[in-house]
Tab-separated table of C-alpha atoms in Angstrom:
chain	number	residue	atom	x	y	z
N	1	MET	CA	126.185	-51.182	111.842
N	2	LYS	CA	128.942	-50.593	114.381
N	3	ARG	CA	129.283	-47.112	115.867
N	4	THR	CA	132.435	-45.222	114.801
N	5	THR	CA	134.353	-43.517	117.591
N	6	LYS	CA	136.719	-40.560	117.655
N	7	ILE	CA	139.462	-42.957	118.768
N	8	GLU	CA	139.022	-44.968	115.545
N	9	LEU	CA	139.328	-41.770	113.486
N	10	ILE	CA	142.495	-40.746	115.331
N	11	ALA	CA	144.037	-44.193	114.848
N	12	SER	CA	143.171	-44.173	111.152
N	13	VAL	CA	144.785	-40.747	110.668
N	14	ARG	CA	147.865	-41.982	112.550
N	15	VAL	CA	148.185	-44.907	110.126
N	16	LEU	CA	147.677	-42.538	107.174
N	17	ASN	CA	150.529	-40.305	108.412
N	18	GLN	CA	152.783	-43.348	108.865
N	19	LEU	CA	151.938	-44.501	105.356
N	20	VAL	CA	153.017	-41.187	103.803
N	21	GLY	CA	156.061	-41.049	106.113
N	22	ILE	CA	155.316	-37.717	107.780
N	23	ALA	CA	155.292	-37.297	111.551
N	24	ALA	CA	152.105	-35.970	113.129
N	25	GLY	CA	152.124	-32.198	113.523
N	26	GLN	CA	154.637	-31.651	110.713
N	27	PRO	CA	153.824	-29.839	107.438
N	28	GLY	CA	152.162	-32.302	105.088
N	29	SER	CA	150.716	-34.459	107.868
N	30	PHE	CA	147.005	-35.165	108.160
N	31	VAL	CA	144.848	-33.930	111.055
N	32	LEU	CA	141.209	-34.129	112.077
N	33	GLN	CA	138.968	-31.092	112.458
N	34	GLY	CA	135.601	-31.321	114.171
N	35	ALA	CA	132.906	-28.662	113.797
N	36	TYR	CA	129.179	-28.298	113.115
N	37	GLY	CA	128.585	-31.802	114.472
N	38	GLY	CA	130.800	-33.348	111.782
N	39	TRP	CA	134.409	-34.176	110.982
N	40	GLN	CA	136.841	-33.200	108.262
N	41	LEU	CA	140.262	-34.496	107.184
N	42	GLN	CA	142.792	-31.696	106.770
N	43	ARG	CA	146.464	-31.465	105.897
N	44	ILE	CA	148.934	-29.072	107.518
N	45	HIS	CA	150.120	-26.626	104.859
N	46	PRO	CA	153.875	-25.811	104.737
N	47	SER	CA	153.219	-22.054	104.765
N	48	GLY	CA	150.979	-22.347	107.824
N	49	GLY	CA	147.373	-23.273	108.474
N	50	ASN	CA	145.454	-26.303	107.323
N	51	GLU	CA	143.884	-27.174	103.988
N	52	SER	CA	140.830	-29.372	103.628
N	53	VAL	CA	141.308	-32.782	102.041
N	54	THR	CA	137.627	-33.692	102.231
N	55	THR	CA	134.778	-31.417	101.263
N	56	GLY	CA	132.541	-30.235	104.074
N	57	TYR	CA	132.030	-31.826	107.443
N	58	ARG	CA	130.876	-35.438	107.499
N	59	SER	CA	129.789	-38.039	110.006
N	60	LYS	CA	132.508	-40.097	111.676
N	61	ARG	CA	131.467	-43.166	109.669
N	62	GLU	CA	131.643	-41.324	106.329
N	63	LEU	CA	135.017	-39.809	107.172
N	64	LEU	CA	136.431	-43.160	108.297
N	65	ASP	CA	135.335	-44.695	104.982
N	66	LEU	CA	137.022	-41.848	103.077
N	67	ILE	CA	140.257	-42.232	105.059
N	68	HIS	CA	140.261	-45.963	104.324
N	69	ALA	CA	139.772	-45.208	100.618
N	70	ILE	CA	142.679	-42.737	100.658
N	71	ARG	CA	144.888	-45.272	102.434
N	72	TYR	CA	143.932	-47.952	99.923
N	73	GLY	CA	144.701	-45.607	97.023
N	74	ILE	CA	148.134	-44.759	98.422
N	75	ARG	CA	148.930	-48.422	98.974
N	76	GLU	CA	147.721	-49.275	95.467
N	77	GLY	CA	149.910	-46.521	94.012
N	78	LEU	CA	152.929	-47.792	95.925
N	79	GLY	CA	152.227	-51.407	94.951
N	80	MET	CA	151.535	-52.402	98.563
N	81	THR	CA	148.058	-53.927	98.142
N	82	LEU	CA	147.265	-57.114	99.989
N	83	THR	CA	145.279	-58.612	97.100
N	84	LYS	CA	148.333	-59.722	95.093
């Protein structure tokens, strides 16, 4: 299995923010948080601070898979899937 890098996580979050139409760093945008040797996807809350989208801290590979699943779900909901 291929090693997942921090750069791949950052790129995936960038695509996720583009998909929801919110600029990075703005309320509602997604950000990465690294701690305890793991990674977490968070969203910037409008009243300040960040709220966790994923539970706990996960490996880069697990988090990348979750981000891909979220992106797929958003695309599916918007009718943008590539399988049609």
